[in-house]
Short mmCIF file of C-alpha atoms in Angstrom, two decimals:
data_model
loop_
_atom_site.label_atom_id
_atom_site.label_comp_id
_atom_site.label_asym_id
_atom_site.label_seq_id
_atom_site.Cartn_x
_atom_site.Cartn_y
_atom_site.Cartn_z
CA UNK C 1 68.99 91.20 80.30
CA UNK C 2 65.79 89.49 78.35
CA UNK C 3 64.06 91.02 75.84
CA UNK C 4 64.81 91.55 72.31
CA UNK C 5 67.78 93.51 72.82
CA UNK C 6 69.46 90.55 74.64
CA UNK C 7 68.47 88.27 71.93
CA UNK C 8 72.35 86.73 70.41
CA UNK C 9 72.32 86.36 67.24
CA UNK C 10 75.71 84.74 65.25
CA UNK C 11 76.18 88.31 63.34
CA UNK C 12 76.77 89.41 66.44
CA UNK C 13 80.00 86.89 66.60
CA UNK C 14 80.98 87.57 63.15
CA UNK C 15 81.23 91.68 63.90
CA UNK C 16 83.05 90.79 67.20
CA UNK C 17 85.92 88.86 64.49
CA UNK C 18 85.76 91.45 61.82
CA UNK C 19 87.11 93.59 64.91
CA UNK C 20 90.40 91.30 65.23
CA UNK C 21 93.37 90.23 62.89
CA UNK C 22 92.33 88.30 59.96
CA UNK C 23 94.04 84.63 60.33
CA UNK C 24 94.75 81.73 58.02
CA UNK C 25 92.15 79.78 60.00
CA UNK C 26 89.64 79.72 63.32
CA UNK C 27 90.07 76.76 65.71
CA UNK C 28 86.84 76.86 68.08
CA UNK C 29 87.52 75.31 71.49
CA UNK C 30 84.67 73.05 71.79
CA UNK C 31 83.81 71.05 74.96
CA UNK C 32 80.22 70.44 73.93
CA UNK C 33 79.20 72.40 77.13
CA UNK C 34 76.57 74.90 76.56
CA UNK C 35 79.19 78.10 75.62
CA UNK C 36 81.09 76.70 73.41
CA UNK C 37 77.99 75.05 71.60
CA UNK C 38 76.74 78.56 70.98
CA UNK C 39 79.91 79.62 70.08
CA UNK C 40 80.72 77.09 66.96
CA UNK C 41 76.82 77.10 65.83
CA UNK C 42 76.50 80.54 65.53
CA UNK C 43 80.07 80.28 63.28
CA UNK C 44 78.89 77.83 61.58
CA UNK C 45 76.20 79.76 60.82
CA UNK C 46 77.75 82.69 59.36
CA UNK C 47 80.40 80.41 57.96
CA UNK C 48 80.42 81.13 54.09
CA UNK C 49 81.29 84.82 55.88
CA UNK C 50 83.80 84.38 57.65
CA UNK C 51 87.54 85.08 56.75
CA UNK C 52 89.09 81.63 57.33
CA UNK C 53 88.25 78.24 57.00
CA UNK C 54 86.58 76.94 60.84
CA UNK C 55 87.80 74.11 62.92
CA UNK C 56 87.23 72.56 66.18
CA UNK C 57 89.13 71.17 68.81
CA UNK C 58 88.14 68.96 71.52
CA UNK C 59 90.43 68.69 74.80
CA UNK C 60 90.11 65.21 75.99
CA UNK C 61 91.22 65.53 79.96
CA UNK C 62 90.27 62.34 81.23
CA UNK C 63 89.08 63.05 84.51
CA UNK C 64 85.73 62.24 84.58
CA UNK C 65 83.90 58.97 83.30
CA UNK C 66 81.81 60.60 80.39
CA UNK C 67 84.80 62.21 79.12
CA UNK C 68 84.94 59.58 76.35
CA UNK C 69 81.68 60.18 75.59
CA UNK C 70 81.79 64.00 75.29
CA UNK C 71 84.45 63.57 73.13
CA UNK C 72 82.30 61.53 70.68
CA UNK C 73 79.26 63.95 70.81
CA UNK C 74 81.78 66.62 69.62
CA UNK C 75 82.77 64.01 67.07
CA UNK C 76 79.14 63.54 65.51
CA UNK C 77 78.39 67.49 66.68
CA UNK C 78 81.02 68.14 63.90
CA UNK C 79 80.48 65.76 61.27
CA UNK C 80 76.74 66.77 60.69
CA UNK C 81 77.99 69.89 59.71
CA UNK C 82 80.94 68.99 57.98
CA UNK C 83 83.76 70.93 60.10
CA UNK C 84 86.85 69.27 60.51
CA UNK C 85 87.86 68.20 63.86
CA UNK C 86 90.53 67.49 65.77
CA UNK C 87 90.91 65.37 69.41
CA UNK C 88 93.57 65.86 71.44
CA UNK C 89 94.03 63.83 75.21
CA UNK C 90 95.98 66.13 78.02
CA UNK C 91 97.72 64.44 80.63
CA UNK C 92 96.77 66.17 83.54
CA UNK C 93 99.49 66.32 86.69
CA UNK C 94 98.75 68.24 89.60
CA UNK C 95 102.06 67.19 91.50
CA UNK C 96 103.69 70.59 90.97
CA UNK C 97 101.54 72.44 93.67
CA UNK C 98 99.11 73.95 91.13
CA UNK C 99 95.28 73.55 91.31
CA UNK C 100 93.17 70.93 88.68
CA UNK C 101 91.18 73.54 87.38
CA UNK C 102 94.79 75.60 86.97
CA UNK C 103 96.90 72.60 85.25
CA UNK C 104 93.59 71.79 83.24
CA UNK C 105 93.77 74.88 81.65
CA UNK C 106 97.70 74.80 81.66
CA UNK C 107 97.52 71.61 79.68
CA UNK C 108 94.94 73.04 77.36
CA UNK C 109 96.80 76.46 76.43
CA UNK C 110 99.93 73.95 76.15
CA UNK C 111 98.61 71.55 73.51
CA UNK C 112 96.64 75.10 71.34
CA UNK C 113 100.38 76.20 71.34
CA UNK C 114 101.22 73.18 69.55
CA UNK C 115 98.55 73.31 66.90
CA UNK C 116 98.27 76.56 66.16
CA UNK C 117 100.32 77.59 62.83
CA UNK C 118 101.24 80.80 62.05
CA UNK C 119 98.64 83.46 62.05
CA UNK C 120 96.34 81.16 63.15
CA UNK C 121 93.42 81.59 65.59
CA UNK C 122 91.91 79.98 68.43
CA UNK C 123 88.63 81.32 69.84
CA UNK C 124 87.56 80.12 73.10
CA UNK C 125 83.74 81.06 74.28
CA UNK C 126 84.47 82.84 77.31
CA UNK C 127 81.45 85.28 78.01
CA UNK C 128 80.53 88.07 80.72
CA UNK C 129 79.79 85.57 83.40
CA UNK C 130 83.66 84.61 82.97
CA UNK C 131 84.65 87.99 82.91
CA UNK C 132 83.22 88.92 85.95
CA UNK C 133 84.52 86.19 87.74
CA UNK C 134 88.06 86.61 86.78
CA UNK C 135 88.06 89.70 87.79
CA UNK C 136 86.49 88.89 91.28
CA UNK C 137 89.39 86.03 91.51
CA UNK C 138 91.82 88.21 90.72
CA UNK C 139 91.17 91.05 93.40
CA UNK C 140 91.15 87.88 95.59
CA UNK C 141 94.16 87.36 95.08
CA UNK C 142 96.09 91.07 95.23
CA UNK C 143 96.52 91.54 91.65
CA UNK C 144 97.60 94.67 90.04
CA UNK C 145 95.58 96.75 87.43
CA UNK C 146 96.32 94.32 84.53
CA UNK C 147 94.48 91.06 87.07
CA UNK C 148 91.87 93.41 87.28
CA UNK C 149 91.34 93.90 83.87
CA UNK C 150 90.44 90.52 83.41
CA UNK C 151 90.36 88.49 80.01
CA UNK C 152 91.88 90.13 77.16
CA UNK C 153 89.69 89.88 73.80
CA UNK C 154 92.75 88.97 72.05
CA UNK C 155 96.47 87.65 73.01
CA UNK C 156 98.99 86.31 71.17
CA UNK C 157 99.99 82.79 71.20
CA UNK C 158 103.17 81.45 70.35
CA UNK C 159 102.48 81.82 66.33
CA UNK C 160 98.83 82.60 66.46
CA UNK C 161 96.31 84.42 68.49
CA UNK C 162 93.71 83.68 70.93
CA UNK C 163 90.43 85.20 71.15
CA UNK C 164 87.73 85.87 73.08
CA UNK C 165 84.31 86.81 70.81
CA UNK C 166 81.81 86.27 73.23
CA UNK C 167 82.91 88.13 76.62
CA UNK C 168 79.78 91.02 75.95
CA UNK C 169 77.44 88.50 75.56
CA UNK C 170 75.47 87.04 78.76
CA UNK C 171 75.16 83.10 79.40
CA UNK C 172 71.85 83.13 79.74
CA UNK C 173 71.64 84.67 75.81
CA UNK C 174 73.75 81.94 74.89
CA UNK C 175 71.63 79.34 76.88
CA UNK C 176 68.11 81.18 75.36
CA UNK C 177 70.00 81.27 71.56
CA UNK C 178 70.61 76.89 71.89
CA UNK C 179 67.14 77.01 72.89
CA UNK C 180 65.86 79.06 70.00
CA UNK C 181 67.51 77.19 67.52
CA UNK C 182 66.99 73.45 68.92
CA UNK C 183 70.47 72.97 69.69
CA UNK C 184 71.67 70.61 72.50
CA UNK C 185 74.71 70.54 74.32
CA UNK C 186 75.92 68.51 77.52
CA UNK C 187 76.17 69.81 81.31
CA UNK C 188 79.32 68.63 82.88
CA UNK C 189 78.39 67.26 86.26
CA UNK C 190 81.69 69.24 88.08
CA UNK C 191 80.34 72.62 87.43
CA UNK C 192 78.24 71.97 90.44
CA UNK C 193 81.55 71.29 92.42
CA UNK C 194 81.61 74.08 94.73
CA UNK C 195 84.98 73.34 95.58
CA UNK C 196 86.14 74.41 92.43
CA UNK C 197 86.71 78.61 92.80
CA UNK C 198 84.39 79.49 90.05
CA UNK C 199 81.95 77.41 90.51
CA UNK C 200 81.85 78.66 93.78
CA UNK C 201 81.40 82.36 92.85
CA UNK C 202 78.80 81.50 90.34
CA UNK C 203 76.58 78.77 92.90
CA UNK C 204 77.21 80.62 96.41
CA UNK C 205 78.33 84.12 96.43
CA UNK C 206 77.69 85.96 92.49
CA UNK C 207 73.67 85.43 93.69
CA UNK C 208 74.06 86.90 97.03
CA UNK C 209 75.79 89.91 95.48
CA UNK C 210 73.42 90.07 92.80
CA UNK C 211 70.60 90.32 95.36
CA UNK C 212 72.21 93.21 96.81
CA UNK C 213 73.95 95.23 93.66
CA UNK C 214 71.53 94.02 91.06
CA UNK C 215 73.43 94.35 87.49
CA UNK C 216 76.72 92.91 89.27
CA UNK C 217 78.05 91.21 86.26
CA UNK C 218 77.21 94.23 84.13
CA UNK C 219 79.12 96.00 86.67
CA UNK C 220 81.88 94.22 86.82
CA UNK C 221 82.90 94.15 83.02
CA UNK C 222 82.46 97.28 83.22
CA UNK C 223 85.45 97.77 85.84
CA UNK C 224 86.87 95.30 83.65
CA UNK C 225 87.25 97.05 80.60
CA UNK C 226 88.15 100.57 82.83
CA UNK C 227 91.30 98.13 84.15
CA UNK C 228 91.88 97.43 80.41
CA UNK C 229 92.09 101.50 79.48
CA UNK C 230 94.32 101.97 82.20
CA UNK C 231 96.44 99.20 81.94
CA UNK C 232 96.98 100.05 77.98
CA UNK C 233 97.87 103.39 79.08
CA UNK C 234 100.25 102.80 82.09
CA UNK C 235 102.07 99.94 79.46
CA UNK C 236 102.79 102.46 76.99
CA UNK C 237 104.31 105.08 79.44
CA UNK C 238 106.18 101.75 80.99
CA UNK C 239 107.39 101.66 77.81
CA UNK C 240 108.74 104.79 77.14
CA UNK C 241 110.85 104.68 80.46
CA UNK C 242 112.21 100.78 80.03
CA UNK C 243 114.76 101.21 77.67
CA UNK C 244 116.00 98.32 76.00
CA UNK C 245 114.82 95.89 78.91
CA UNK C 246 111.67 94.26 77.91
CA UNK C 247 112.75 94.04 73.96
CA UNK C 248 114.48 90.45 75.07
CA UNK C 249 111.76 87.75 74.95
CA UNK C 250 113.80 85.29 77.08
CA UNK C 251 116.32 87.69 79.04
CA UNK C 252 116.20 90.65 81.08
CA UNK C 253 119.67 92.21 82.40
CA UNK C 254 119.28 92.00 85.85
CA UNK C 255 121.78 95.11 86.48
CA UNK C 256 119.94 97.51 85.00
CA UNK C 257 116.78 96.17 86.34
CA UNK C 258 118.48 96.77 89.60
CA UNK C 259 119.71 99.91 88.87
CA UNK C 260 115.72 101.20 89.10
CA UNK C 261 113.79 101.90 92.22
CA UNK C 262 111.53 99.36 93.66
CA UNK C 263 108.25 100.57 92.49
CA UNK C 264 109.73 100.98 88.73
CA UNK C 265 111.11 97.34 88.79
CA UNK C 266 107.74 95.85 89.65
CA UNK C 267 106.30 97.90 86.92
CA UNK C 268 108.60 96.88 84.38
CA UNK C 269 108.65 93.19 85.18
CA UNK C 270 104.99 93.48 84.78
CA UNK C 271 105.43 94.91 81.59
CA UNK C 272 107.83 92.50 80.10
CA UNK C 273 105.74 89.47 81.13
CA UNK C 274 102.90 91.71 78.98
CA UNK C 275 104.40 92.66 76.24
CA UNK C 276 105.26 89.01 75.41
CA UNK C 277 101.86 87.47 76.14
CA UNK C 278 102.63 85.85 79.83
CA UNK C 279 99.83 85.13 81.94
CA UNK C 280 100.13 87.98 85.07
CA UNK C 281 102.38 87.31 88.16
CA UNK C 282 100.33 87.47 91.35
CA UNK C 283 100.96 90.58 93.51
CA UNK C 284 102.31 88.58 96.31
CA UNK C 285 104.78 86.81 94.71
CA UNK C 286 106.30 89.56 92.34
CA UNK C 287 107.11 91.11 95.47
CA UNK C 288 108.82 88.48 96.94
CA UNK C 289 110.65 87.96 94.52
CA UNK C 290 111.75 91.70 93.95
CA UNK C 291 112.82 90.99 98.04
CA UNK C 292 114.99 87.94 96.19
CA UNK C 293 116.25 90.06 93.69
CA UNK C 294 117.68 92.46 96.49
CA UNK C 295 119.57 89.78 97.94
CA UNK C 296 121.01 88.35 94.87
CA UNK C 297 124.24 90.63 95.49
CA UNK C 298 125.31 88.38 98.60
CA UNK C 299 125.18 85.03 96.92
CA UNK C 300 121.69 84.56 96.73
CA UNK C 301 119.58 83.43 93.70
CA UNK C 302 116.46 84.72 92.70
CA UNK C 303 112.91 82.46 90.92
CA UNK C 304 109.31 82.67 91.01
CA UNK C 305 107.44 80.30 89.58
CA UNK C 306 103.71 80.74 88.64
CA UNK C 307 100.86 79.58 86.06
CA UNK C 308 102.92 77.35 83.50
CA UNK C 309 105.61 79.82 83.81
CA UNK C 310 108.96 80.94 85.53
CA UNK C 311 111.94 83.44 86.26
CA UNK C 312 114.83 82.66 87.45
CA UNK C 313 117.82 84.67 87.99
CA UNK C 314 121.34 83.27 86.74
CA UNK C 315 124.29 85.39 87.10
CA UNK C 316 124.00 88.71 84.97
CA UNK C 317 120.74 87.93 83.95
CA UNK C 318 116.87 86.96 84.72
CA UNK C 319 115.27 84.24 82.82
CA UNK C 320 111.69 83.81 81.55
CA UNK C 321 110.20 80.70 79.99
CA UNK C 322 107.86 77.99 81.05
CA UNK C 323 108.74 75.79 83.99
CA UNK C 324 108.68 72.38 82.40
CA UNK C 325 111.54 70.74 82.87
CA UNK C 326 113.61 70.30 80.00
CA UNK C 327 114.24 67.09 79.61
CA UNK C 328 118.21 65.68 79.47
CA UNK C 329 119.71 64.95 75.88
CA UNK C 330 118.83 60.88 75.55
CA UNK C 331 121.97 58.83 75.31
CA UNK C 332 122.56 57.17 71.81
CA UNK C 333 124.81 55.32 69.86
CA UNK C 334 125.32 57.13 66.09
CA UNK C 335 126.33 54.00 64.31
CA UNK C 336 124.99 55.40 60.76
CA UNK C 337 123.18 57.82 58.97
CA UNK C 338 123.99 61.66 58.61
CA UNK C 339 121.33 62.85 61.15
CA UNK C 340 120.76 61.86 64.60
CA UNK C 341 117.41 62.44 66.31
CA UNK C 342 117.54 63.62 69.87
CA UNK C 343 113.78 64.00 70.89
CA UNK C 344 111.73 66.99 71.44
CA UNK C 345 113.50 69.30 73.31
CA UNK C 346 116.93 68.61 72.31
CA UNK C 347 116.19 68.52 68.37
CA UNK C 348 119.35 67.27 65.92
CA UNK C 349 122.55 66.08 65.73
CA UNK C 350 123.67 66.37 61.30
CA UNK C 351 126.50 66.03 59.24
CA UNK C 352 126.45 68.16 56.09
CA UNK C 353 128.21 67.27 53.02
CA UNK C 354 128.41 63.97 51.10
CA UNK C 355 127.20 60.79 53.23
CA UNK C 356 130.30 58.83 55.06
CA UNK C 357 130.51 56.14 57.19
CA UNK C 358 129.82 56.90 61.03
CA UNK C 359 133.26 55.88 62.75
CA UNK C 360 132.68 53.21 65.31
CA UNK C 361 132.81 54.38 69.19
CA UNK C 362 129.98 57.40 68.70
CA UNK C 363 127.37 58.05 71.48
CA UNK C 364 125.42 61.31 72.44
CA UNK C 365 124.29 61.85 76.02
CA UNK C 366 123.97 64.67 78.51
CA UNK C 367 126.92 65.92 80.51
CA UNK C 368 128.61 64.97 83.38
CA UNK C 369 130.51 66.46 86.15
CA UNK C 370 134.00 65.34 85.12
CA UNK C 371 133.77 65.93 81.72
CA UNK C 372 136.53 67.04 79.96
CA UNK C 373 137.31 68.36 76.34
CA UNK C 374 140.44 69.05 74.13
CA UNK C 375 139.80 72.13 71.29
CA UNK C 376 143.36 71.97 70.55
CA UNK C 377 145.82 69.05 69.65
CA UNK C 378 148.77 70.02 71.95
CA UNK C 379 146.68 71.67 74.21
CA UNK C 380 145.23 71.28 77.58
CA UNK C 381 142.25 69.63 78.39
CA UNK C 382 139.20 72.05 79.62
CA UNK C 383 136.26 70.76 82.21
CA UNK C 384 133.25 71.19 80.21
CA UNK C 385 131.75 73.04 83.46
CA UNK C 386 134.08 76.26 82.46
CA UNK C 387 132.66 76.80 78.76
CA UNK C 388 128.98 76.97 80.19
CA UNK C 389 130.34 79.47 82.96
CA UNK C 390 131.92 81.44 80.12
CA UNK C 391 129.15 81.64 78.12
CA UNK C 392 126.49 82.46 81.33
CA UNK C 393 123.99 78.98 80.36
CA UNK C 394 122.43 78.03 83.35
CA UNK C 395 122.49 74.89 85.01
CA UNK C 396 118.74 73.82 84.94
CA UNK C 397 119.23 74.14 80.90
CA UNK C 398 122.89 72.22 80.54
CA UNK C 399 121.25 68.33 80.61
CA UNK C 400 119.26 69.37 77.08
CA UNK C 401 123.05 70.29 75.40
CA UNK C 402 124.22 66.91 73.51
CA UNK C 403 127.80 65.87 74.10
CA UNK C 404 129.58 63.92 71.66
CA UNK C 405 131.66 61.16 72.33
CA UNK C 406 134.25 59.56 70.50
CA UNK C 407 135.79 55.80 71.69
CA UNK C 408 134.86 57.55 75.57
CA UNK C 409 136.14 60.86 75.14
CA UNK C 410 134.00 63.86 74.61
CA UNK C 411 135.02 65.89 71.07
CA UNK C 412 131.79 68.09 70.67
CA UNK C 413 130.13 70.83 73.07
CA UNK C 414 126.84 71.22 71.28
CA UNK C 415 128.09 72.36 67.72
CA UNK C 416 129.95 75.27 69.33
CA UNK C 417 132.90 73.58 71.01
CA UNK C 418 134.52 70.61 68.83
CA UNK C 419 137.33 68.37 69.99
CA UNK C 420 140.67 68.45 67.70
CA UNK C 421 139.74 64.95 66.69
CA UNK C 422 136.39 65.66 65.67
CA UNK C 423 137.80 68.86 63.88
CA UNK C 424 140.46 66.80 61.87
CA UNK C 425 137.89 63.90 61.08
CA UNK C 426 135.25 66.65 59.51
CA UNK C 427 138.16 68.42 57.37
CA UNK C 428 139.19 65.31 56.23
CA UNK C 429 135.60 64.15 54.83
CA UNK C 430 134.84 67.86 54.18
CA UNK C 431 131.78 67.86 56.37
CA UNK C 432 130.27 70.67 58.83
CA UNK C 433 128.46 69.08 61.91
CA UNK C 434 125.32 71.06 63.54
CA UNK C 435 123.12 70.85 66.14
CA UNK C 436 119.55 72.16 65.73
CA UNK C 437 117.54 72.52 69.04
CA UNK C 438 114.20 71.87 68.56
CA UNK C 439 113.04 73.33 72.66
CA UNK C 440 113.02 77.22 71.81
CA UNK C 441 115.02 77.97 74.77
CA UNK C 442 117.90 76.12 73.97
CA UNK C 443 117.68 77.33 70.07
CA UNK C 444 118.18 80.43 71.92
CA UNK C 445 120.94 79.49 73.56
CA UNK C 446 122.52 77.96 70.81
CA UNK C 447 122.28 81.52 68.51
CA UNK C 448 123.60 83.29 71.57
CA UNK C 449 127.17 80.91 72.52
CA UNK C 450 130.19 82.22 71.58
CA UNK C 451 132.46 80.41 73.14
#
């Protein structure tokens, strides 16, 4: 690959964007490692060309010693050249099961979510090298043709995209460009960590191959892409035979998934988890759980958990979102003011209409078991347990649904259900009282009770 033809040149970046959306602004990844170096030089290079303003973003991780100190080269990196920049610190936790290199990039993907506004875009400086080695991993693991197509060049990200520029160009152009223009950039000591899968491929077995099958990471981009073709083409006949059952971003109707033949139901959960942007399913566990699924007709429930991500089955339905765990509605007195704030997940508590006084004896919290709640003045009492059954909202989501209390008893259900005393006290003061989720699950949820 040397010669003049290999020679990277930042146009070369700039024609790779002109090929994708045009956003409201570029966020670079930037680690100060060697690829992403390349990467946000030859931007800002071409800068006064590009479509949207540039940015950076450096993921503070914390797990080595240096990592403060990487964080200030990208710092000073970024301020000779004038391009705003933004540190963020990840709190890494491997105690789920998953791998560090997997909840490092979890954590990372989690926190671009967060920043990205809409049509935004964040470019990450994956090249060929990476290519080729995802697509090695993921035959190592059983995937299906979409594993094997490897890193998309573009995917959708909550609001925003991600992108990919860089996955034709070659490291060592990259490496050879830095060099050419008297750029320096920092080598992070744990790429030598053959314990670490890629850094295995690349150290041990890549240069074995390459020995043998010279061209290998040409090669294998090249499969790559031929997965890509194919993959694109089996999606869109997927979704000519699916119906209505991928349209659903957070449910799937797990009769009519059912109702399919085995082979079609892998395919379409496949799909679904496409269409909306979610990281693939390995092989083995799709089809254990399609062997769950099976059972779920005797009594049995059905999840898979993968990535940052998860299904789970709850009576007429499958769920997909990611497997954090929502946390439980925080327990709080409302002694004044016409909004209550509930935290992150479970968003708002409001009054609308003019201010009044907050009568004494309110608290929020999550349920419990033997709560009980009274619509209607003369009539009976109802366990809270029965509106959630009603209205098919899962148990692992119930703890994030405030309940109001009033003096000990419980007079609000979310903003769907309202005690009679509740309802008289709001008619009397003229007041509506809302709750506004801020977790996008349970905003879903909200929209979706009728009960």
């Amino acid at each position: 690959m040397n010669g003049a033809k290999s020679r990277f040149k930042s146009k070369q970046v700039l024609a790779s964007l002109l090929a994708l959306p045009t956003p409201e602004k570029y966020w670079v990844g930037f680690s100060g490692g060697a690829d992403s170096t390349a990467l946000l030089q030859a931007l800002e290079e071409c800068r006064e060309q590009l479509a949207a303003p540039l940015h950076a973003v450096h993921f503070h991780h914390g797990l080595q010693e240096s990592a403060s100190a990487w964080q200030e080269h990208c710092r000073a990196f970024c301020q000779e050249r004038d391009i705003p920049y933004l540190a963020i610190r990840l709190e890494i936790n491997v105690s789920g099961g998953t791998s560090l290199e997997e909840e490092s990039r979890n954590s990372r993907y989690r926190a671009v979510a967060e920043i990205l506004g809409n049509d935004e875009m964040y470019l990450t400086a994956h090249h060929a090298e990476d290519q080729a080695e995802t697509l090695f991993l993921n035959l190592m693991r059983g995937s299906g043709i979409e594993g094997l197509a490897g890193i998309p060049p573009l995917r959708n990200l909550e609001s925003g995209w991600v992108a990919r520029p860089l996955l034709d160009q070659r490291r060592e152009d990259l490496i050879a460009y830095l060099e050419r223009t008297d750029i320096g950039w920092l080598d992070d000591p744990s790429n030598q960590d053959i314990t670490f899968d890629r850094n295995y491929l690349r150290q041990e077995l890549f240069p074995v191959l390459e020995r043998r099958w010279p061209g290998l990471v040409r090669r294998l981009s090249r499969t790559a892409g031929n997965a890509r073709i194919s993959a694109n083409a089996m999606a869109a006949f997927i979704e000519t035979q699916s119906g209505d059952l991928i349209h659903d971003r957070l449910k799937m109707s797990l009769h009519k998934l059912l109702a399919l033949d085995t082979e079609m139901q892998a395919l379409i959960l496949r799909q679904w988890l496409r269409r909306h942007e979610i990281p693939v399913l390995p092989e083995a566990r799709l089809k254990e759980f399609l062997k769950q699924l099976s059972a779920v007709q005797t009594g049995s429930l059905a999840e898979v958990q993968w990535e940052d991500w998860m299904i789970k089955h709850y009576q007429h339905d499958l769920w997909l979102h990611r497997r954090k765990p929502f946390g439980a509605c925080p327990e709080i007195e409302w002694h004044e003011g016409m909004t209550l704030d509930l935290g992150t997940d479970s968003g708002l508590l409001r009054l609308s209409g003019d201010a009044v006084p907050i009568p004494p004896g309110w608290l929020v919290r999550s349920r419990k078991s033997d709560d009980r709640i009274r619509p209607m003045p003369n009539g009976p009492s109802r366990k809270i347990k029965h509106f959630y059954q009603s209205a098919s909202i899962p148990p692992w989501l119930r703890q994030g649904i405030p309940i109001l209390e009033w003096e000990g008893e419980p007079v609000a259900l979310g903003d769907w259900v309202l005690g009679h005393r509740l309802q008289i006290w709001l008619v009397e003061n003229n007041l509506e009282y809302s709750w506004q989720p801020a977790d996008p699950v349970l905003s879903r949820l909200r929209s979706d009770c009728q009960l």
